[in-house]
PDB file of C-alpha atoms in Angstrom:
ATOM      1  CA  MET A   1      -9.664   4.803  -1.940  1.00  0.00           C
ATOM      2  CA  SER A   2     -11.199   2.002  -0.010  1.00  0.00           C
ATOM      3  CA  PRO A   3     -11.247  -0.803   0.965  1.00  0.00           C
ATOM      4  CA  VAL A   4      -7.530  -1.192   1.319  1.00  0.00           C
ATOM      5  CA  THR A   5      -4.454  -0.061   3.100  1.00  0.00           C
ATOM      6  CA  PRO A   6      -1.256  -0.289   1.133  1.00  0.00           C
ATOM      7  CA  THR A   7       0.593  -2.959   3.095  1.00  0.00           C
ATOM      8  CA  ALA A   8      -1.912  -5.741   3.634  1.00  0.00           C
ATOM      9  CA  LEU A   9      -0.954  -7.733   0.550  1.00  0.00           C
ATOM     10  CA  GLU A  10       2.746  -7.459   1.200  1.00  0.00           C
ATOM     11  CA  GLU A  11       2.177  -8.692   4.744  1.00  0.00           C
ATOM     12  CA  ARG A  12       1.333 -12.164   3.435  1.00  0.00           C
ATOM     13  CA  ILE A  13       5.050 -12.613   2.781  1.00  0.00           C
ATOM     14  CA  PRO A  14       6.558 -15.222   5.130  1.00  0.00           C
ATOM     15  CA  ALA A  15       9.218 -14.063   7.557  1.00  0.00           C
ATOM     16  CA  ALA A  16      11.827 -16.487   6.224  1.00  0.00           C
ATOM     17  CA  PRO A  17      14.236 -15.226   3.512  1.00  0.00           C
ATOM     18  CA  ILE A  18      12.810 -15.507   0.038  1.00  0.00           C
ATOM     19  CA  PRO A  19      15.036 -17.377  -2.424  1.00  0.00           C
ATOM     20  CA  THR A  20      15.745 -15.701  -5.734  1.00  0.00           C
ATOM     21  CA  GLU A  21      15.480 -17.521  -8.995  1.00  0.00           C
ATOM     22  CA  ALA A  22      18.690 -17.870 -10.976  1.00  0.00           C
ATOM     23  CA  ALA A  23      18.620 -16.700 -14.573  1.00  0.00           C
ATOM     24  CA  PRO A  24      19.709 -19.205 -17.214  1.00  0.00           C
ATOM     25  CA  ALA A  25      23.197 -18.706 -18.573  1.00  0.00           C
ATOM     26  CA  ALA A  26      23.375 -16.902 -21.902  1.00  0.00           C
ATOM     27  CA  THR A  27      24.409 -19.154 -24.750  1.00  0.00           C
ATOM     28  CA  ASP A  28      25.518 -16.280 -26.899  1.00  0.00           C
ATOM     29  CA  ALA A  29      27.726 -13.329 -25.954  1.00  0.00           C
ATOM     30  CA  ALA A  30      25.320 -11.013 -27.695  1.00  0.00           C
ATOM     31  CA  ALA A  31      22.295 -12.270 -25.730  1.00  0.00           C
ATOM     32  CA  THR A  32      19.819  -9.551 -24.938  1.00  0.00           C
ATOM     33  CA  ALA A  33      18.303  -8.715 -21.555  1.00  0.00           C
ATOM     34  CA  THR A  34      15.154 -10.503 -22.685  1.00  0.00           C
ATOM     35  CA  ASP A  35      17.144 -13.693 -23.272  1.00  0.00           C
ATOM     36  CA  ALA A  36      18.432 -13.542 -19.682  1.00  0.00           C
ATOM     37  CA  VAL A  37      14.998 -13.320 -18.082  1.00  0.00           C
ATOM     38  CA  PRO A  38      13.842 -16.569 -16.503  1.00  0.00           C
ATOM     39  CA  PRO A  39      10.769 -17.498 -18.534  1.00  0.00           C
ATOM     40  CA  THR A  40       9.080 -18.884 -15.440  1.00  0.00           C
ATOM     41  CA  ILE A  41       8.647 -15.413 -13.913  1.00  0.00           C
ATOM     42  CA  VAL A  42       5.978 -14.396 -16.411  1.00  0.00           C
ATOM     43  CA  GLU A  43       4.416 -17.831 -16.283  1.00  0.00           C
ATOM     44  CA  ARG A  44       4.230 -17.772 -12.466  1.00  0.00           C
ATOM     45  CA  ILE A  45       2.585 -14.342 -12.407  1.00  0.00           C
ATOM     46  CA  VAL A  46       0.093 -15.378 -15.087  1.00  0.00           C
ATOM     47  CA  ALA A  47      -0.666 -18.612 -13.227  1.00  0.00           C
ATOM     48  CA  CYS A  48      -1.251 -16.755  -9.943  1.00  0.00           C
ATOM     49  CA  HIS A  49      -3.556 -14.297 -11.665  1.00  0.00           C
ATOM     50  CA  ASP A  50      -5.551 -16.991 -13.415  1.00  0.00           C
ATOM     51  CA  GLN A  51      -5.957 -19.087 -10.272  1.00  0.00           C
ATOM     52  CA  LEU A  52      -6.926 -16.108  -8.126  1.00  0.00           C
ATOM     53  CA  ALA A  53      -9.398 -14.956 -10.773  1.00  0.00           C
ATOM     54  CA  ALA A  54     -10.976 -18.412 -10.658  1.00  0.00           C
ATOM     55  CA  CYS A  55     -11.327 -18.483  -6.856  1.00  0.00           C
ATOM     56  CA  PRO A  56     -14.953 -18.333  -5.704  1.00  0.00           C
ATOM     57  CA  THR A  57     -13.863 -15.839  -3.034  1.00  0.00           C
ATOM     58  CA  LEU A  58     -10.765 -13.832  -2.178  1.00  0.00           C
ATOM     59  CA  ASP A  59     -11.396 -14.134   1.555  1.00  0.00           C
ATOM     60  CA  PRO A  60      -8.332 -15.230   3.555  1.00  0.00           C
ATOM     61  CA  GLY A  61      -7.873 -18.981   3.476  1.00  0.00           C
ATOM     62  CA  PRO A  62      -5.353 -21.666   2.544  1.00  0.00           C
ATOM     63  CA  GLN A  63      -5.795 -21.318  -1.211  1.00  0.00           C
ATOM     64  CA  THR A  64      -5.869 -17.535  -1.483  1.00  0.00           C
ATOM     65  CA  ASP A  65      -3.080 -17.094   1.066  1.00  0.00           C
ATOM     66  CA  ARG A  66      -0.883 -19.531  -0.869  1.00  0.00           C
ATOM     67  CA  LEU A  67      -1.532 -17.798  -4.175  1.00  0.00           C
ATOM     68  CA  PHE A  68      -0.970 -14.273  -2.852  1.00  0.00           C
ATOM     69  CA  THR A  69       2.226 -15.426  -1.128  1.00  0.00           C
ATOM     70  CA  GLU A  70       3.477 -16.982  -4.353  1.00  0.00           C
ATOM     71  CA  LEU A  71       2.596 -13.838  -6.309  1.00  0.00           C
ATOM     72  CA  VAL A  72       4.384 -11.489  -3.913  1.00  0.00           C
ATOM     73  CA  ARG A  73       7.384 -13.791  -3.619  1.00  0.00           C
ATOM     74  CA  THR A  74       7.732 -13.844  -7.388  1.00  0.00           C
ATOM     75  CA  CYS A  75       7.436 -10.087  -7.761  1.00  0.00           C
ATOM     76  CA  ILE A  76       9.976  -9.151  -5.090  1.00  0.00           C
ATOM     77  CA  ALA A  77      12.490 -11.932  -5.753  1.00  0.00           C
ATOM     78  CA  ALA A  78      12.843 -11.600  -9.536  1.00  0.00           C
ATOM     79  CA  PRO A  79      16.210 -10.170 -10.611  1.00  0.00           C
ATOM     80  CA  GLY A  80      15.958  -6.438 -11.162  1.00  0.00           C
ATOM     81  CA  VAL A  81      18.010  -6.555 -14.343  1.00  0.00           C
ATOM     82  CA  GLY A  82      15.189  -8.438 -16.057  1.00  0.00           C
ATOM     83  CA  ALA A  83      12.253  -6.458 -14.681  1.00  0.00           C
ATOM     84  CA  ALA A  84      11.793  -4.239 -17.737  1.00  0.00           C
ATOM     85  CA  ALA A  85      11.744  -7.242 -20.052  1.00  0.00           C
ATOM     86  CA  VAL A  86       9.283  -9.101 -17.858  1.00  0.00           C
ATOM     87  CA  LEU A  87       6.948  -6.113 -17.668  1.00  0.00           C
ATOM     88  CA  ALA A  88       7.129  -5.738 -21.450  1.00  0.00           C
ATOM     89  CA  ASP A  89       5.632  -9.191 -21.929  1.00  0.00           C
ATOM     90  CA  GLN A  90       2.249  -8.727 -23.577  1.00  0.00           C
ATOM     91  CA  ARG A  91       0.635 -11.248 -21.240  1.00  0.00           C
ATOM     92  CA  LEU A  92       1.463  -9.100 -18.218  1.00  0.00           C
ATOM     93  CA  ILE A  93       0.468  -5.898 -19.988  1.00  0.00           C
ATOM     94  CA  ASP A  94      -2.922  -7.444 -20.719  1.00  0.00           C
ATOM     95  CA  LEU A  95      -3.621  -8.696 -17.193  1.00  0.00           C
ATOM     96  CA  ARG A  96      -1.993  -6.043 -14.999  1.00  0.00           C
ATOM     97  CA  SER A  97      -5.082  -3.907 -14.369  1.00  0.00           C
ATOM     98  CA  ASP A  98      -7.123  -6.962 -13.438  1.00  0.00           C
ATOM     99  CA  LEU A  99      -4.348  -8.251 -11.190  1.00  0.00           C
ATOM    100  CA  LEU A 100      -4.222  -4.900  -9.376  1.00  0.00           C
ATOM    101  CA  ARG A 101      -7.979  -5.152  -8.867  1.00  0.00           C
ATOM    102  CA  ILE A 102      -7.624  -8.678  -7.463  1.00  0.00           C
ATOM    103  CA  CYS A 103      -4.828  -7.597  -5.129  1.00  0.00           C
ATOM    104  CA  ALA A 104      -6.872  -4.652  -3.889  1.00  0.00           C
ATOM    105  CA  GLU A 105      -9.896  -6.817  -3.203  1.00  0.00           C
ATOM    106  CA  GLY A 106      -7.770  -9.431  -1.451  1.00  0.00           C
ATOM    107  CA  GLU A 107      -6.220  -6.806   0.796  1.00  0.00           C
ATOM    108  CA  GLY A 108      -9.588  -5.376   1.675  1.00  0.00           C
ATOM    109  CA  ARG A 109     -10.933  -8.785   2.664  1.00  0.00           C
ATOM    110  CA  LEU A 110      -7.817  -9.590   4.692  1.00  0.00           C
ATOM    111  CA  GLU A 111      -8.055  -6.309   6.584  1.00  0.00           C
ATOM    112  CA  THR A 112     -11.763  -6.705   7.191  1.00  0.00           C
ATOM    113  CA  ARG A 113     -11.235 -10.177   8.660  1.00  0.00           C
ATOM    114  CA  TRP A 114      -8.584  -8.916  11.064  1.00  0.00           C
ATOM    115  CA  ALA A 115     -10.539  -5.799  12.027  1.00  0.00           C
ATOM    116  CA  GLN A 116     -13.413  -8.092  13.022  1.00  0.00           C
ATOM    117  CA  ARG A 117     -11.068 -10.313  15.043  1.00  0.00           C
ATOM    118  CA  VAL A 118      -9.579  -7.385  16.934  1.00  0.00           C
ATOM    119  CA  CYS A 119     -12.969  -5.851  17.703  1.00  0.00           C
ATOM    120  CA  ALA A 120     -14.378  -9.203  18.896  1.00  0.00           C
ATOM    121  CA  SER A 121     -11.443  -9.941  21.172  1.00  0.00           C
ATOM    122  CA  ALA A 122     -11.569  -9.579  24.940  1.00  0.00           C
ATOM    123  CA  ASP A 123      -7.989  -8.291  24.666  1.00  0.00           C
ATOM    124  CA  PRO A 124      -7.919  -6.260  21.435  1.00  0.00           C
ATOM    125  CA  GLU A 125      -4.369  -4.953  21.856  1.00  0.00           C
ATOM    126  CA  THR A 126      -2.981  -8.461  22.189  1.00  0.00           C
ATOM    127  CA  GLU A 127      -5.048  -9.585  19.208  1.00  0.00           C
ATOM    128  CA  LEU A 128      -3.750  -6.681  17.138  1.00  0.00           C
ATOM    129  CA  ALA A 129      -0.167  -7.534  18.089  1.00  0.00           C
ATOM    130  CA  ALA A 130      -0.833 -11.113  16.974  1.00  0.00           C
ATOM    131  CA  PHE A 131      -1.502  -9.991  13.420  1.00  0.00           C
ATOM    132  CA  PRO A 132       1.174 -12.122  11.766  1.00  0.00           C
ATOM    133  CA  TYR A 133       2.495  -9.420   9.445  1.00  0.00           C
ATOM    134  CA  ILE A 134       2.456  -6.356  11.664  1.00  0.00           C
ATOM    135  CA  GLU A 135       6.247  -6.043  11.563  1.00  0.00           C
ATOM    136  CA  ASN A 136       6.088  -5.012   7.906  1.00  0.00           C
ATOM    137  CA  TYR A 137       3.773  -2.169   8.856  1.00  0.00           C
ATOM    138  CA  HIS A 138       6.354  -1.054  11.398  1.00  0.00           C
ATOM    139  CA  ARG A 139       9.072  -1.221   8.736  1.00  0.00           C
ATOM    140  CA  LEU A 140       7.139   0.866   6.241  1.00  0.00           C
ATOM    141  CA  VAL A 141       6.237   3.511   8.837  1.00  0.00           C
ATOM    142  CA  ARG A 142       9.883   3.720   9.952  1.00  0.00           C
ATOM    143  CA  LEU A 143      10.934   4.051   6.307  1.00  0.00           C
ATOM    144  CA  GLU A 144       8.511   6.917   5.783  1.00  0.00           C
ATOM    145  CA  LEU A 145       9.475   8.763   8.951  1.00  0.00           C
ATOM    146  CA  GLY A 146      13.161   8.390   8.105  1.00  0.00           C
ATOM    147  CA  ALA A 147      12.605   9.738   4.605  1.00  0.00           C
ATOM    148  CA  LEU A 148      10.614  12.642   6.027  1.00  0.00           C
ATOM    149  CA  ALA A 149      13.357  13.464   8.520  1.00  0.00           C
ATOM    150  CA  GLY A 150      15.855  13.488   5.664  1.00  0.00           C
ATOM    151  CA  ALA A 151      13.576  15.936   3.839  1.00  0.00           C
ATOM    152  CA  GLY A 152      13.542  18.297   6.817  1.00  0.00           C
ATOM    153  CA  TRP A 153      10.127  17.447   8.262  1.00  0.00           C
ATOM    154  CA  SER A 154      10.144  17.316  12.046  1.00  0.00           C
ATOM    155  CA  GLY A 155       6.914  15.889  13.352  1.00  0.00           C
ATOM    156  CA  GLY A 156       5.736  15.416  16.885  1.00  0.00           C
ATOM    157  CA  SER A 157       2.808  16.017  19.178  1.00  0.00           C
ATOM    158  CA  HIS A 158       2.223  19.384  17.497  1.00  0.00           C
ATOM    159  CA  SER A 159       1.663  17.744  14.107  1.00  0.00           C
ATOM    160  CA  ARG A 160      -1.621  17.073  12.398  1.00  0.00           C
ATOM    161  CA  ILE A 161      -1.433  14.236   9.890  1.00  0.00           C
ATOM    162  CA  ALA A 162      -4.017  12.956   7.448  1.00  0.00           C
ATOM    163  CA  PHE A 163      -3.821   9.392   6.131  1.00  0.00           C
ATOM    164  CA  LEU A 164      -5.760   8.960   2.886  1.00  0.00           C
ATOM    165  CA  GLY A 165      -7.075   5.443   2.321  1.00  0.00           C
ATOM    166  CA  GLY A 166      -7.045   4.084   5.852  1.00  0.00           C
ATOM    167  CA  GLY A 167      -9.417   1.215   5.143  1.00  0.00           C
ATOM    168  CA  PRO A 168     -11.019  -0.988   7.807  1.00  0.00           C
ATOM    169  CA  LEU A 169      -7.706  -1.822   9.523  1.00  0.00           C
ATOM    170  CA  PRO A 170      -5.792   1.495   9.665  1.00  0.00           C
ATOM    171  CA  LEU A 171      -2.548   0.074  11.005  1.00  0.00           C
ATOM    172  CA  SER A 172      -0.232   2.521   9.236  1.00  0.00           C
ATOM    173  CA  ALA A 173      -2.124   5.491  10.643  1.00  0.00           C
ATOM    174  CA  LEU A 174      -2.212   3.930  14.106  1.00  0.00           C
ATOM    175  CA  LEU A 175       1.514   3.166  14.159  1.00  0.00           C
ATOM    176  CA  THR A 176       2.418   6.624  12.827  1.00  0.00           C
ATOM    177  CA  HIS A 177       0.269   8.197  15.521  1.00  0.00           C
ATOM    178  CA  ARG A 178       1.911   6.130  18.239  1.00  0.00           C
ATOM    179  CA  ALA A 179       5.394   6.928  16.953  1.00  0.00           C
ATOM    180  CA  LEU A 180       4.787  10.680  16.988  1.00  0.00           C
ATOM    181  CA  ASP A 181       1.979  11.172  19.538  1.00  0.00           C
ATOM    182  CA  CYS A 182       0.373  13.383  16.892  1.00  0.00           C
ATOM    183  CA  ARG A 183      -3.156  14.231  15.867  1.00  0.00           C
ATOM    184  CA  MET A 184      -4.224  11.829  13.146  1.00  0.00           C
ATOM    185  CA  ASP A 185      -7.154  11.774  10.757  1.00  0.00           C
ATOM    186  CA  VAL A 186      -7.935   8.511   8.962  1.00  0.00           C
ATOM    187  CA  ILE A 187      -9.735   9.354   5.729  1.00  0.00           C
ATOM    188  CA  ASP A 188     -11.605   6.924   3.486  1.00  0.00           C
ATOM    189  CA  ASN A 189     -14.441   7.150   0.981  1.00  0.00           C
ATOM    190  CA  SER A 190     -16.104   3.859   2.005  1.00  0.00           C
ATOM    191  CA  PRO A 191     -18.742   4.088   4.741  1.00  0.00           C
ATOM    192  CA  PRO A 192     -18.313   0.397   5.731  1.00  0.00           C
ATOM    193  CA  ALA A 193     -14.539   0.832   5.991  1.00  0.00           C
ATOM    194  CA  ILE A 194     -14.955   3.969   8.097  1.00  0.00           C
ATOM    195  CA  ARG A 195     -17.390   2.220  10.462  1.00  0.00           C
ATOM    196  CA  ARG A 196     -15.041  -0.736  10.942  1.00  0.00           C
ATOM    197  CA  ALA A 197     -12.080   1.577  11.503  1.00  0.00           C
ATOM    198  CA  GLU A 198     -14.062   3.556  14.076  1.00  0.00           C
ATOM    199  CA  ARG A 199     -14.907   0.407  16.009  1.00  0.00           C
ATOM    200  CA  LEU A 200     -11.334  -0.825  15.918  1.00  0.00           C
ATOM    201  CA  LEU A 201      -9.834   2.494  17.011  1.00  0.00           C
ATOM    202  CA  ALA A 202     -12.334   2.731  19.857  1.00  0.00           C
ATOM    203  CA  ARG A 203     -10.902  -0.549  21.152  1.00  0.00           C
ATOM    204  CA  VAL A 204      -7.174   0.012  20.669  1.00  0.00           C
ATOM    205  CA  GLN A 205      -6.796   3.815  20.735  1.00  0.00           C
ATOM    206  CA  PRO A 206      -9.682   5.339  22.708  1.00  0.00           C
ATOM    207  CA  GLY A 207      -9.789   8.999  23.565  1.00  0.00           C
ATOM    208  CA  GLY A 208     -10.308  10.592  20.184  1.00  0.00           C
ATOM    209  CA  SER A 209      -6.665  11.242  19.288  1.00  0.00           C
ATOM    210  CA  ILE A 210      -7.332   9.491  15.964  1.00  0.00           C
ATOM    211  CA  ARG A 211     -10.400  10.621  14.056  1.00  0.00           C
ATOM    212  CA  THR A 212     -12.095   8.938  11.127  1.00  0.00           C
ATOM    213  CA  VAL A 213     -13.361  11.073   8.264  1.00  0.00           C
ATOM    214  CA  GLU A 214     -15.475   9.970   5.331  1.00  0.00           C
ATOM    215  CA  ALA A 215     -14.258  11.868   2.279  1.00  0.00           C
ATOM    216  CA  ASP A 216     -13.331  11.288  -1.354  1.00  0.00           C
ATOM    217  CA  ALA A 217      -9.659  12.029  -2.052  1.00  0.00           C
ATOM    218  CA  SER A 218     -10.404  12.822  -5.694  1.00  0.00           C
ATOM    219  CA  ARG A 219     -12.890  15.596  -4.845  1.00  0.00           C
ATOM    220  CA  PRO A 220     -11.280  19.011  -4.236  1.00  0.00           C
ATOM    221  CA  SER A 221     -14.160  20.125  -2.012  1.00  0.00           C
ATOM    222  CA  ASP A 222     -13.797  17.065   0.219  1.00  0.00           C
ATOM    223  CA  MET A 223     -10.040  17.558   0.505  1.00  0.00           C
ATOM    224  CA  ALA A 224     -10.412  21.270   1.217  1.00  0.00           C
ATOM    225  CA  ALA A 225     -12.602  20.394   4.202  1.00  0.00           C
ATOM    226  CA  ALA A 226     -10.618  17.370   5.397  1.00  0.00           C
ATOM    227  CA  LEU A 227      -7.040  18.610   5.140  1.00  0.00           C
ATOM    228  CA  THR A 228      -7.334  21.978   6.866  1.00  0.00           C
ATOM    229  CA  ASP A 229      -4.228  22.705   9.000  1.00  0.00           C
ATOM    230  CA  CYS A 230      -2.499  19.399   8.124  1.00  0.00           C
ATOM    231  CA  ASP A 231       1.266  19.628   7.937  1.00  0.00           C
ATOM    232  CA  LEU A 232       1.630  16.093   6.536  1.00  0.00           C
ATOM    233  CA  VAL A 233      -0.580  14.028   4.235  1.00  0.00           C
ATOM    234  CA  ILE A 234       0.123  10.347   3.518  1.00  0.00           C
ATOM    235  CA  VAL A 235      -1.472   8.906   0.372  1.00  0.00           C
ATOM    236  CA  ALA A 236      -1.961   5.129   0.449  1.00  0.00           C
ATOM    237  CA  ALA A 237      -0.727   3.160  -2.540  1.00  0.00           C
ATOM    238  CA  LEU A 238      -4.177   2.153  -3.789  1.00  0.00           C
ATOM    239  CA  VAL A 239      -5.716   5.610  -3.588  1.00  0.00           C
ATOM    240  CA  GLY A 240      -6.018   6.215  -7.305  1.00  0.00           C
ATOM    241  CA  MET A 241      -5.696   2.903  -9.107  1.00  0.00           C
ATOM    242  CA  ASP A 242      -4.442   4.267 -12.441  1.00  0.00           C
ATOM    243  CA  ARG A 243      -2.397   7.246 -13.576  1.00  0.00           C
ATOM    244  CA  VAL A 244      -5.391   9.453 -14.362  1.00  0.00           C
ATOM    245  CA  ALA A 245      -7.042   8.748 -11.005  1.00  0.00           C
ATOM    246  CA  LYS A 246      -3.763   9.203  -9.097  1.00  0.00           C
ATOM    247  CA  ARG A 247      -3.121  12.593 -10.649  1.00  0.00           C
ATOM    248  CA  ARG A 248      -6.683  13.659  -9.851  1.00  0.00           C
ATOM    249  CA  VAL A 249      -6.095  12.766  -6.191  1.00  0.00           C
ATOM    250  CA  LEU A 250      -2.751  14.553  -6.038  1.00  0.00           C
ATOM    251  CA  ARG A 251      -4.226  17.700  -7.582  1.00  0.00           C
ATOM    252  CA  ALA A 252      -7.055  17.684  -5.046  1.00  0.00           C
ATOM    253  CA  VAL A 253      -4.568  17.245  -2.188  1.00  0.00           C
ATOM    254  CA  SER A 254      -2.138  19.910  -3.397  1.00  0.00           C
ATOM    255  CA  ALA A 255      -4.964  22.415  -3.862  1.00  0.00           C
ATOM    256  CA  ALA A 256      -6.175  21.808  -0.310  1.00  0.00           C
ATOM    257  CA  VAL A 257      -2.941  22.124   1.683  1.00  0.00           C
ATOM    258  CA  ALA A 258      -0.786  25.124   2.447  1.00  0.00           C
ATOM    259  CA  PRO A 259       2.529  25.779   0.690  1.00  0.00           C
ATOM    260  CA  GLY A 260       5.323  23.869   2.396  1.00  0.00           C
ATOM    261  CA  THR A 261       3.090  20.986   3.470  1.00  0.00           C
ATOM    262  CA  HIS A 262       4.752  17.591   3.001  1.00  0.00           C
ATOM    263  CA  VAL A 263       2.895  14.860   1.108  1.00  0.00           C
ATOM    264  CA  VAL A 264       4.056  11.238   1.244  1.00  0.00           C
ATOM    265  CA  ILE A 265       2.902   9.101  -1.685  1.00  0.00           C
ATOM    266  CA  ARG A 266       3.217   5.334  -1.598  1.00  0.00           C
ATOM    267  CA  SER A 267       4.267   3.815  -4.898  1.00  0.00           C
ATOM    268  CA  ALA A 268       5.959   0.711  -6.316  1.00  0.00           C
ATOM    269  CA  ALA A 269       8.884  -0.116  -8.606  1.00  0.00           C
ATOM    270  CA  GLU A 270       9.862  -2.814 -11.092  1.00  0.00           C
ATOM    271  CA  LEU A 271       7.853  -6.045 -10.753  1.00  0.00           C
ATOM    272  CA  ARG A 272       6.220  -4.728  -7.595  1.00  0.00           C
ATOM    273  CA  THR A 273       4.102  -2.629  -9.962  1.00  0.00           C
ATOM    274  CA  MET A 274       2.176  -5.846 -10.616  1.00  0.00           C
ATOM    275  CA  LEU A 275       0.978  -5.524  -6.998  1.00  0.00           C
ATOM    276  CA  TYR A 276       0.554  -1.751  -6.609  1.00  0.00           C
ATOM    277  CA  PRO A 277       0.296   1.222  -8.991  1.00  0.00           C
ATOM    278  CA  ASP A 278       3.525   3.111  -9.608  1.00  0.00           C
ATOM    279  CA  VAL A 279       3.788   6.881  -9.275  1.00  0.00           C
ATOM    280  CA  SER A 280       6.207   8.650 -11.612  1.00  0.00           C
ATOM    281  CA  VAL A 281       7.947  11.986 -11.171  1.00  0.00           C
ATOM    282  CA  ASP A 282       5.676  13.306 -13.923  1.00  0.00           C
ATOM    283  CA  ASP A 283       2.648  12.252 -11.859  1.00  0.00           C
ATOM    284  CA  VAL A 284       4.010  14.121  -8.840  1.00  0.00           C
ATOM    285  CA  ILE A 285       4.621  17.299 -10.834  1.00  0.00           C
ATOM    286  CA  ALA A 286       1.287  17.043 -12.665  1.00  0.00           C
ATOM    287  CA  GLY A 287      -0.346  16.758  -9.248  1.00  0.00           C
ATOM    288  CA  GLY A 288       1.002  20.177  -8.268  1.00  0.00           C
ATOM    289  CA  LEU A 289       3.693  18.843  -5.923  1.00  0.00           C
ATOM    290  CA  THR A 290       7.469  19.202  -5.799  1.00  0.00           C
ATOM    291  CA  PRO A 291       9.385  15.911  -5.602  1.00  0.00           C
ATOM    292  CA  VAL A 292      11.931  15.809  -2.778  1.00  0.00           C
ATOM    293  CA  SER A 293      13.058  12.182  -2.506  1.00  0.00           C
ATOM    294  CA  LEU A 294      12.111   8.658  -3.568  1.00  0.00           C
ATOM    295  CA  VAL A 295      12.996   5.537  -1.579  1.00  0.00           C
ATOM    296  CA  HIS A 296      12.831   2.015  -3.010  1.00  0.00           C
ATOM    297  CA  PRO A 297      13.079  -0.678  -0.304  1.00  0.00           C
ATOM    298  CA  MET A 298      14.953  -3.831  -1.224  1.00  0.00           C
ATOM    299  CA  ASP A 299      13.505  -6.109   1.456  1.00  0.00           C
ATOM    300  CA  GLU A 300      10.021  -7.543   1.994  1.00  0.00           C
ATOM    301  CA  VAL A 301       8.422  -4.086   2.136  1.00  0.00           C
ATOM    302  CA  VAL A 302       6.743  -3.760  -1.240  1.00  0.00           C
ATOM    303  CA  ASN A 303       5.889  -0.061  -1.383  1.00  0.00           C
ATOM    304  CA  SER A 304       8.255   2.654  -2.500  1.00  0.00           C
ATOM    305  CA  VAL A 305       7.928   6.041  -0.819  1.00  0.00           C
ATOM    306  CA  TRP A 306       7.807   9.470  -2.427  1.00  0.00           C
ATOM    307  CA  VAL A 307       8.392  12.494  -0.200  1.00  0.00           C
ATOM    308  CA  THR A 308       7.015  15.618  -1.857  1.00  0.00           C
ATOM    309  CA  ARG A 309       6.159  19.137  -0.847  1.00  0.00           C
ATOM    310  CA  ARG A 310       3.400  21.524  -1.845  1.00  0.00           C
TER     311      ARG A 310
END
């Protein structure tokens, strides 16, 4: 579950529009989709992976920031028509799991750095607002709340929400809480992440309206204790890094919540699955949940959003 929240990597995207890369013209009327894929897309992803893997550290800095920005830009700007062919390239198949690991570690280090900055600041709220990519967190939270409203969920101050995988900088949980004035539990299985989140929340949201809970989302007993009376559970994108682990988490969540409880699951689509694990409809059903809707953003927000119900 830890040490990440699902939007930190995507937040390294610059605010300016990202140019797309034109595909070469087909020289034959019978050219296949593979022929139309710009060969540089695979090469750029491989190059980013190899350079990041060679970095002595994934801490934020000029080199790592440049490489993560290039990686995200490539994955969200590539033409959708060629995504299947790109993902079928054996080079990407071979490196994808390691690239997901690198992205997760990079996000965790980025969040830790900013959690430390906010906690050390004489004006923590202003420091938090200065986080250069906070607008993408706002966008993703608005996307989720809109999808939930479309699914018939009406949250407010009466709601109790659990966010699984809050990490050291639980911005998504904080912004959701502020949007709804609800009770919020930030859940993570990493003691260091929980301690950092506690310190940060004590600075920017004192009063105990957001709790931190150390629990393992893949353990049914932990979820049974942590999710009591929740009417909404949000599962971060990196909670469950592969299909087996994701289904284990979803089964633990569905067994712990009451029938009718909504569960939001962050996912990814097309080349964005090189940055975050994807969640299929079969995963949702195997996890004991009923799929309601699936939203794929087309802008700089990387994560897709499943709305499901127990």
